[in-house]
Short mmCIF file of N, CA and C in Angstrom, two decimals:
data_model
loop_
_atom_site.label_atom_id
_atom_site.label_comp_id
_atom_site.label_asym_id
_atom_site.label_seq_id
_atom_site.Cartn_x
_atom_site.Cartn_y
_atom_site.Cartn_z
N MET R 1 2.02 -91.71 -17.08
CA MET R 1 1.47 -91.93 -18.38
C MET R 1 2.36 -92.95 -19.09
N SER R 2 1.73 -93.93 -19.71
CA SER R 2 2.50 -94.98 -20.39
C SER R 2 3.10 -94.43 -21.68
N THR R 3 4.15 -95.08 -22.12
CA THR R 3 4.84 -94.61 -23.32
C THR R 3 3.98 -94.78 -24.56
N ALA R 4 3.13 -95.81 -24.60
CA ALA R 4 2.26 -96.02 -25.76
C ALA R 4 1.26 -94.87 -25.88
N LEU R 5 0.68 -94.47 -24.75
CA LEU R 5 -0.28 -93.36 -24.76
C LEU R 5 0.41 -92.06 -25.15
N ARG R 6 1.58 -91.85 -24.61
CA ARG R 6 2.34 -90.64 -24.93
C ARG R 6 2.66 -90.58 -26.42
N GLN R 7 3.08 -91.69 -26.99
CA GLN R 7 3.41 -91.73 -28.42
C GLN R 7 2.18 -91.47 -29.27
N THR R 8 1.03 -91.98 -28.86
CA THR R 8 -0.21 -91.77 -29.60
C THR R 8 -0.60 -90.29 -29.57
N ILE R 9 -0.50 -89.67 -28.40
CA ILE R 9 -0.84 -88.24 -28.27
C ILE R 9 0.11 -87.40 -29.12
N GLU R 10 1.39 -87.71 -29.08
CA GLU R 10 2.37 -86.95 -29.87
C GLU R 10 2.12 -87.12 -31.36
N ALA R 11 1.76 -88.32 -31.80
CA ALA R 11 1.48 -88.57 -33.22
C ALA R 11 0.27 -87.77 -33.67
N HIS R 12 -0.81 -87.76 -32.87
CA HIS R 12 -2.01 -86.99 -33.22
C HIS R 12 -1.72 -85.48 -33.22
N ALA R 13 -0.92 -85.02 -32.26
CA ALA R 13 -0.57 -83.59 -32.21
C ALA R 13 0.25 -83.21 -33.43
N GLN R 14 1.16 -84.09 -33.84
CA GLN R 14 1.99 -83.82 -35.02
C GLN R 14 1.11 -83.74 -36.27
N LYS R 15 0.17 -84.70 -36.42
CA LYS R 15 -0.74 -84.70 -37.57
C LYS R 15 -1.59 -83.43 -37.58
N PHE R 16 -2.07 -83.02 -36.40
CA PHE R 16 -2.89 -81.81 -36.31
C PHE R 16 -2.09 -80.58 -36.72
N ALA R 17 -0.86 -80.48 -36.24
CA ALA R 17 -0.03 -79.32 -36.57
C ALA R 17 0.26 -79.25 -38.06
N VAL R 18 0.55 -80.40 -38.68
CA VAL R 18 0.83 -80.43 -40.12
C VAL R 18 -0.42 -80.04 -40.90
N ALA R 19 -1.58 -80.56 -40.50
CA ALA R 19 -2.83 -80.24 -41.19
C ALA R 19 -3.17 -78.76 -41.04
N LEU R 20 -2.92 -78.19 -39.87
CA LEU R 20 -3.19 -76.77 -39.64
C LEU R 20 -2.29 -75.89 -40.51
N ILE R 21 -1.03 -76.23 -40.58
CA ILE R 21 -0.09 -75.45 -41.41
C ILE R 21 -0.47 -75.54 -42.88
N ASP R 22 -0.86 -76.74 -43.34
CA ASP R 22 -1.29 -76.89 -44.74
C ASP R 22 -2.51 -76.04 -45.02
N ALA R 23 -3.47 -76.01 -44.11
CA ALA R 23 -4.68 -75.22 -44.30
C ALA R 23 -4.36 -73.73 -44.35
N LEU R 24 -3.46 -73.28 -43.49
CA LEU R 24 -3.08 -71.86 -43.49
C LEU R 24 -2.34 -71.47 -44.76
N ARG R 25 -1.48 -72.36 -45.25
CA ARG R 25 -0.72 -72.07 -46.47
C ARG R 25 -1.62 -72.01 -47.69
N SER R 26 -2.66 -72.81 -47.72
CA SER R 26 -3.53 -72.84 -48.90
C SER R 26 -4.58 -71.73 -48.88
N ALA R 27 -4.78 -71.09 -47.75
CA ALA R 27 -5.79 -70.03 -47.66
C ALA R 27 -5.23 -68.72 -48.18
N SER R 28 -6.10 -67.85 -48.70
CA SER R 28 -5.67 -66.53 -49.16
C SER R 28 -5.65 -65.56 -47.98
N LEU R 29 -5.03 -64.41 -48.20
CA LEU R 29 -4.98 -63.40 -47.13
C LEU R 29 -6.37 -62.90 -46.77
N ASP R 30 -7.25 -62.79 -47.76
CA ASP R 30 -8.61 -62.32 -47.47
C ASP R 30 -9.35 -63.30 -46.56
N GLU R 31 -9.16 -64.60 -46.83
CA GLU R 31 -9.80 -65.61 -45.98
C GLU R 31 -9.25 -65.55 -44.56
N LEU R 32 -7.93 -65.42 -44.46
CA LEU R 32 -7.32 -65.34 -43.13
C LEU R 32 -7.78 -64.09 -42.39
N ALA R 33 -7.89 -62.96 -43.10
CA ALA R 33 -8.33 -61.72 -42.47
C ALA R 33 -9.76 -61.83 -41.98
N SER R 34 -10.62 -62.49 -42.76
CA SER R 34 -12.02 -62.61 -42.35
C SER R 34 -12.16 -63.53 -41.14
N VAL R 35 -11.33 -64.57 -41.05
CA VAL R 35 -11.39 -65.50 -39.93
C VAL R 35 -10.86 -64.86 -38.65
N THR R 36 -9.79 -64.08 -38.77
CA THR R 36 -9.18 -63.49 -37.58
C THR R 36 -9.77 -62.14 -37.21
N GLY R 37 -10.70 -61.63 -38.02
CA GLY R 37 -11.31 -60.34 -37.70
C GLY R 37 -10.56 -59.18 -38.33
N GLY R 38 -9.74 -59.43 -39.31
CA GLY R 38 -9.04 -58.35 -40.00
C GLY R 38 -7.56 -58.34 -39.65
N LEU R 39 -6.81 -57.63 -40.46
CA LEU R 39 -5.37 -57.54 -40.25
C LEU R 39 -5.03 -56.65 -39.07
N ALA R 40 -5.93 -55.75 -38.68
CA ALA R 40 -5.66 -54.84 -37.58
C ALA R 40 -5.59 -55.57 -36.25
N ALA R 41 -6.14 -56.77 -36.18
CA ALA R 41 -6.12 -57.52 -34.94
C ALA R 41 -4.76 -58.14 -34.65
N ALA R 42 -3.87 -58.06 -35.61
CA ALA R 42 -2.54 -58.63 -35.41
C ALA R 42 -1.79 -57.84 -34.35
N ALA R 43 -0.85 -58.50 -33.73
CA ALA R 43 -0.04 -57.84 -32.71
C ALA R 43 0.77 -56.72 -33.35
N PRO R 44 0.93 -55.61 -32.65
CA PRO R 44 1.69 -54.50 -33.23
C PRO R 44 3.15 -54.91 -33.44
N SER R 45 3.69 -54.50 -34.56
CA SER R 45 5.08 -54.83 -34.84
C SER R 45 5.97 -53.66 -34.46
N ARG R 46 7.24 -53.90 -34.47
CA ARG R 46 8.19 -52.84 -34.16
C ARG R 46 8.20 -51.81 -35.28
N ALA R 47 8.49 -50.60 -34.91
CA ALA R 47 8.67 -49.57 -35.92
C ALA R 47 9.98 -49.84 -36.64
N PRO R 48 10.03 -49.59 -37.94
CA PRO R 48 11.29 -49.85 -38.66
C PRO R 48 12.38 -48.90 -38.19
N ARG R 49 13.57 -49.42 -38.14
CA ARG R 49 14.71 -48.60 -37.74
C ARG R 49 15.17 -47.77 -38.91
N GLY R 50 15.76 -46.65 -38.58
CA GLY R 50 16.32 -45.80 -39.62
C GLY R 50 17.57 -46.44 -40.20
N ALA R 51 17.94 -45.99 -41.37
CA ALA R 51 19.14 -46.53 -42.01
C ALA R 51 20.36 -46.12 -41.20
N LYS R 52 21.28 -47.04 -41.05
CA LYS R 52 22.48 -46.73 -40.29
C LYS R 52 23.42 -45.91 -41.15
N THR R 53 24.04 -44.96 -40.54
CA THR R 53 25.00 -44.14 -41.26
C THR R 53 26.35 -44.82 -41.22
N THR R 54 27.18 -44.49 -42.18
CA THR R 54 28.49 -45.11 -42.22
C THR R 54 29.42 -44.49 -41.20
N GLU R 55 29.19 -43.22 -40.86
CA GLU R 55 30.03 -42.54 -39.89
C GLU R 55 29.27 -42.38 -38.58
N ALA R 56 29.92 -42.69 -37.51
CA ALA R 56 29.32 -42.46 -36.20
C ALA R 56 29.60 -41.02 -35.80
N ALA R 57 28.64 -40.42 -35.14
CA ALA R 57 28.84 -39.05 -34.68
C ALA R 57 29.90 -39.05 -33.59
N PRO R 58 30.76 -38.05 -33.58
CA PRO R 58 31.79 -38.03 -32.54
C PRO R 58 31.16 -37.81 -31.18
N LYS R 59 31.58 -38.59 -30.24
CA LYS R 59 31.04 -38.47 -28.89
C LYS R 59 31.98 -37.63 -28.05
N ALA R 60 31.39 -36.83 -27.22
CA ALA R 60 32.19 -36.01 -26.32
C ALA R 60 32.79 -36.92 -25.26
N THR R 61 34.08 -36.90 -25.16
CA THR R 61 34.73 -37.73 -24.16
C THR R 61 35.16 -36.86 -23.00
N LYS R 62 34.73 -37.25 -21.85
CA LYS R 62 35.07 -36.51 -20.65
C LYS R 62 36.09 -37.33 -19.88
N LYS R 63 37.22 -36.72 -19.64
CA LYS R 63 38.26 -37.43 -18.91
C LYS R 63 37.90 -37.44 -17.43
N ALA R 64 37.94 -38.60 -16.86
CA ALA R 64 37.59 -38.72 -15.45
C ALA R 64 38.86 -38.91 -14.63
N GLY R 65 38.74 -38.64 -13.37
CA GLY R 65 39.84 -38.90 -12.46
C GLY R 65 40.82 -37.75 -12.36
N ARG R 66 41.97 -38.10 -11.85
CA ARG R 66 43.00 -37.09 -11.61
C ARG R 66 43.86 -36.88 -12.83
N LEU R 67 44.45 -35.70 -12.90
CA LEU R 67 45.44 -35.43 -13.93
C LEU R 67 46.74 -36.10 -13.55
N GLY R 68 47.57 -36.31 -14.54
CA GLY R 68 48.90 -36.83 -14.26
C GLY R 68 49.72 -35.76 -13.56
N ARG R 69 50.78 -36.18 -12.91
CA ARG R 69 51.64 -35.22 -12.20
C ARG R 69 52.31 -34.33 -13.23
N ARG R 70 52.25 -33.02 -12.97
CA ARG R 70 52.87 -32.05 -13.87
C ARG R 70 54.14 -31.52 -13.22
N SER R 71 55.13 -31.31 -14.05
CA SER R 71 56.40 -30.79 -13.54
C SER R 71 56.27 -29.29 -13.29
N PRO R 72 57.15 -28.73 -12.48
CA PRO R 72 57.13 -27.27 -12.28
C PRO R 72 57.30 -26.50 -13.59
N ASP R 73 58.04 -27.08 -14.53
CA ASP R 73 58.19 -26.42 -15.84
C ASP R 73 56.87 -26.37 -16.59
N ASP R 74 56.09 -27.46 -16.52
CA ASP R 74 54.78 -27.47 -17.17
C ASP R 74 53.86 -26.42 -16.57
N ILE R 75 53.88 -26.33 -15.25
CA ILE R 75 53.04 -25.35 -14.56
C ILE R 75 53.48 -23.93 -14.92
N ALA R 76 54.80 -23.70 -14.96
CA ALA R 76 55.32 -22.37 -15.31
C ALA R 76 54.97 -22.01 -16.75
N GLN R 77 55.02 -22.97 -17.64
CA GLN R 77 54.68 -22.72 -19.04
C GLN R 77 53.19 -22.37 -19.17
N THR R 78 52.34 -23.09 -18.45
CA THR R 78 50.91 -22.79 -18.46
C THR R 78 50.66 -21.40 -17.89
N LEU R 79 51.36 -21.06 -16.81
CA LEU R 79 51.23 -19.74 -16.20
C LEU R 79 51.64 -18.65 -17.19
N GLU R 80 52.72 -18.86 -17.91
CA GLU R 80 53.17 -17.86 -18.89
C GLU R 80 52.12 -17.63 -19.97
N SER R 81 51.51 -18.71 -20.44
CA SER R 81 50.48 -18.55 -21.47
C SER R 81 49.24 -17.85 -20.91
N ILE R 82 48.90 -18.11 -19.64
CA ILE R 82 47.77 -17.42 -19.01
C ILE R 82 48.07 -15.94 -18.87
N VAL R 83 49.28 -15.60 -18.40
CA VAL R 83 49.66 -14.19 -18.22
C VAL R 83 49.68 -13.47 -19.57
N ALA R 84 50.20 -14.12 -20.61
CA ALA R 84 50.23 -13.50 -21.94
C ALA R 84 48.82 -13.23 -22.45
N LEU R 85 47.92 -14.16 -22.23
CA LEU R 85 46.54 -13.98 -22.67
C LEU R 85 45.85 -12.87 -21.90
N VAL R 86 46.01 -12.86 -20.58
CA VAL R 86 45.35 -11.86 -19.73
C VAL R 86 45.91 -10.47 -20.02
N ALA R 87 47.19 -10.38 -20.36
CA ALA R 87 47.81 -9.08 -20.64
C ALA R 87 47.21 -8.43 -21.88
N LYS R 88 46.69 -9.23 -22.80
CA LYS R 88 46.07 -8.70 -24.03
C LYS R 88 44.71 -8.07 -23.76
N HIS R 89 44.11 -8.39 -22.64
CA HIS R 89 42.76 -7.90 -22.31
C HIS R 89 42.85 -6.98 -21.09
N ALA R 90 42.66 -5.69 -21.32
CA ALA R 90 42.80 -4.71 -20.24
C ALA R 90 41.77 -4.93 -19.14
N ASP R 91 40.57 -5.37 -19.51
CA ASP R 91 39.52 -5.58 -18.51
C ASP R 91 39.71 -6.89 -17.75
N GLY R 92 40.61 -7.74 -18.20
CA GLY R 92 40.85 -9.01 -17.55
C GLY R 92 39.91 -10.09 -18.08
N LEU R 93 40.12 -11.30 -17.63
CA LEU R 93 39.31 -12.44 -18.06
C LEU R 93 38.93 -13.30 -16.86
N ARG R 94 37.77 -13.95 -16.99
CA ARG R 94 37.36 -14.92 -15.98
C ARG R 94 38.02 -16.26 -16.28
N ALA R 95 38.02 -17.15 -15.31
CA ALA R 95 38.68 -18.45 -15.46
C ALA R 95 38.08 -19.25 -16.62
N GLU R 96 36.75 -19.17 -16.82
CA GLU R 96 36.11 -19.90 -17.91
C GLU R 96 36.61 -19.40 -19.27
N GLN R 97 36.81 -18.08 -19.37
CA GLN R 97 37.30 -17.51 -20.62
C GLN R 97 38.74 -17.92 -20.88
N ILE R 98 39.55 -17.94 -19.84
CA ILE R 98 40.95 -18.37 -19.98
C ILE R 98 40.99 -19.83 -20.41
N LYS R 99 40.19 -20.65 -19.77
CA LYS R 99 40.14 -22.08 -20.07
C LYS R 99 39.75 -22.31 -21.52
N ALA R 100 38.74 -21.58 -21.99
CA ALA R 100 38.28 -21.75 -23.38
C ALA R 100 39.32 -21.25 -24.38
N ALA R 101 39.93 -20.10 -24.08
CA ALA R 101 40.89 -19.51 -25.02
C ALA R 101 42.15 -20.36 -25.16
N LEU R 102 42.60 -20.95 -24.07
CA LEU R 102 43.84 -21.73 -24.10
C LEU R 102 43.59 -23.23 -24.26
N ASN R 103 42.32 -23.61 -24.34
CA ASN R 103 41.96 -25.02 -24.50
C ASN R 103 42.52 -25.88 -23.37
N LEU R 104 42.34 -25.43 -22.15
CA LEU R 104 42.84 -26.14 -20.97
C LEU R 104 41.72 -26.94 -20.33
N ASP R 105 42.10 -27.97 -19.61
CA ASP R 105 41.15 -28.73 -18.80
C ASP R 105 40.92 -27.94 -17.52
N LYS R 106 39.71 -28.03 -16.97
CA LYS R 106 39.42 -27.25 -15.77
C LYS R 106 40.29 -27.66 -14.59
N ARG R 107 40.81 -28.89 -14.63
CA ARG R 107 41.66 -29.35 -13.54
C ARG R 107 43.09 -28.83 -13.66
N GLU R 108 43.44 -28.27 -14.82
CA GLU R 108 44.78 -27.71 -15.02
C GLU R 108 44.89 -26.28 -14.51
N MET R 109 43.77 -25.63 -14.26
CA MET R 109 43.75 -24.20 -13.98
C MET R 109 44.21 -23.80 -12.58
N PRO R 110 43.76 -24.43 -11.51
CA PRO R 110 44.01 -23.88 -10.18
C PRO R 110 45.48 -23.67 -9.82
N LYS R 111 46.33 -24.63 -10.10
CA LYS R 111 47.74 -24.53 -9.69
C LYS R 111 48.45 -23.36 -10.37
N PRO R 112 48.41 -23.21 -11.70
CA PRO R 112 49.10 -22.08 -12.32
C PRO R 112 48.53 -20.73 -11.88
N ILE R 113 47.21 -20.65 -11.71
CA ILE R 113 46.61 -19.38 -11.27
C ILE R 113 47.06 -19.06 -9.85
N ALA R 114 47.09 -20.07 -8.98
CA ALA R 114 47.54 -19.83 -7.60
C ALA R 114 49.00 -19.39 -7.58
N GLU R 115 49.83 -20.02 -8.41
CA GLU R 115 51.24 -19.62 -8.50
C GLU R 115 51.37 -18.18 -9.01
N GLY R 116 50.55 -17.83 -10.00
CA GLY R 116 50.59 -16.48 -10.55
C GLY R 116 50.16 -15.43 -9.55
N LEU R 117 49.13 -15.75 -8.76
CA LEU R 117 48.68 -14.82 -7.73
C LEU R 117 49.73 -14.68 -6.63
N LYS R 118 50.36 -15.79 -6.28
CA LYS R 118 51.37 -15.79 -5.22
C LYS R 118 52.60 -14.98 -5.64
N SER R 119 53.01 -15.15 -6.91
CA SER R 119 54.21 -14.43 -7.38
C SER R 119 53.90 -13.00 -7.80
N GLY R 120 52.63 -12.66 -7.97
CA GLY R 120 52.26 -11.29 -8.30
C GLY R 120 52.12 -11.01 -9.79
N VAL R 121 52.32 -12.01 -10.66
CA VAL R 121 52.17 -11.77 -12.09
C VAL R 121 50.71 -11.74 -12.50
N LEU R 122 49.83 -12.21 -11.62
CA LEU R 122 48.39 -12.12 -11.83
C LEU R 122 47.76 -11.41 -10.64
N LYS R 123 46.71 -10.65 -10.94
CA LYS R 123 45.90 -10.04 -9.88
C LYS R 123 44.47 -10.48 -10.09
N LYS R 124 43.70 -10.52 -9.02
CA LYS R 124 42.30 -10.90 -9.17
C LYS R 124 41.41 -9.91 -8.46
N SER R 125 40.19 -9.82 -8.97
CA SER R 125 39.16 -9.01 -8.31
C SER R 125 37.85 -9.77 -8.44
N GLY R 126 37.02 -9.67 -7.44
CA GLY R 126 35.74 -10.38 -7.45
C GLY R 126 35.84 -11.70 -6.70
N ASN R 127 34.70 -12.36 -6.59
CA ASN R 127 34.63 -13.62 -5.86
C ASN R 127 33.96 -14.69 -6.70
N LYS R 128 34.34 -15.91 -6.42
CA LYS R 128 33.76 -17.11 -7.04
C LYS R 128 33.77 -17.01 -8.56
N ARG R 129 32.63 -17.17 -9.21
CA ARG R 129 32.61 -17.17 -10.67
C ARG R 129 32.76 -15.77 -11.26
N ALA R 130 32.62 -14.77 -10.45
CA ALA R 130 32.78 -13.39 -10.93
C ALA R 130 34.23 -12.92 -10.81
N THR R 131 35.14 -13.81 -10.45
CA THR R 131 36.54 -13.45 -10.31
C THR R 131 37.12 -13.12 -11.68
N VAL R 132 37.75 -11.95 -11.76
CA VAL R 132 38.39 -11.51 -13.00
C VAL R 132 39.88 -11.43 -12.74
N TYR R 133 40.66 -12.06 -13.63
CA TYR R 133 42.11 -12.06 -13.51
C TYR R 133 42.70 -11.04 -14.47
N THR R 134 43.63 -10.23 -13.96
CA THR R 134 44.33 -9.24 -14.78
C THR R 134 45.82 -9.46 -14.61
N ALA R 135 46.59 -8.86 -15.52
CA ALA R 135 48.04 -8.99 -15.44
C ALA R 135 48.55 -8.13 -14.30
N GLY R 136 49.49 -8.67 -13.54
CA GLY R 136 50.10 -7.94 -12.44
C GLY R 136 51.44 -7.37 -12.87
N LYS R 137 52.33 -7.25 -11.90
CA LYS R 137 53.67 -6.73 -12.21
C LYS R 137 54.46 -7.77 -12.99
N LYS R 138 55.39 -7.30 -13.77
CA LYS R 138 56.24 -8.20 -14.56
C LYS R 138 57.19 -8.95 -13.65
N LYS R 139 57.41 -10.21 -13.96
CA LYS R 139 58.33 -11.03 -13.18
C LYS R 139 59.76 -10.73 -13.61
N LYS R 140 60.66 -10.59 -12.64
CA LYS R 140 62.05 -10.25 -12.96
C LYS R 140 62.90 -11.46 -13.05
#
């Protein structure tokens, strides 16, 4: 296509677009609605968003991965708190109850409980989730 023809087409398209915009601006909404078949024929718009709050709701953060290495003193201290808690309850407690009462991570539980069972300061009865831990003999 020659450049002269291209320029002529672009000039006519520009004039048409300007004339169309002028006609739309000068028309009333009623005229536009009657030409387009009503306002309902318009494309659906997005639903309005709710107002944003200034405070974000706290999100539950779940720690992933492994725990850091704990010293034997840390494990012994956790075991002491578990034994003290279990001793207050004659019927004993399940691991979930101990975890909730002491605010422990589920990954912190196995080592101190295993140490307590091995040393005899904790006793267990039941299997799996029905396991109940009770206080054993006092450590000397």
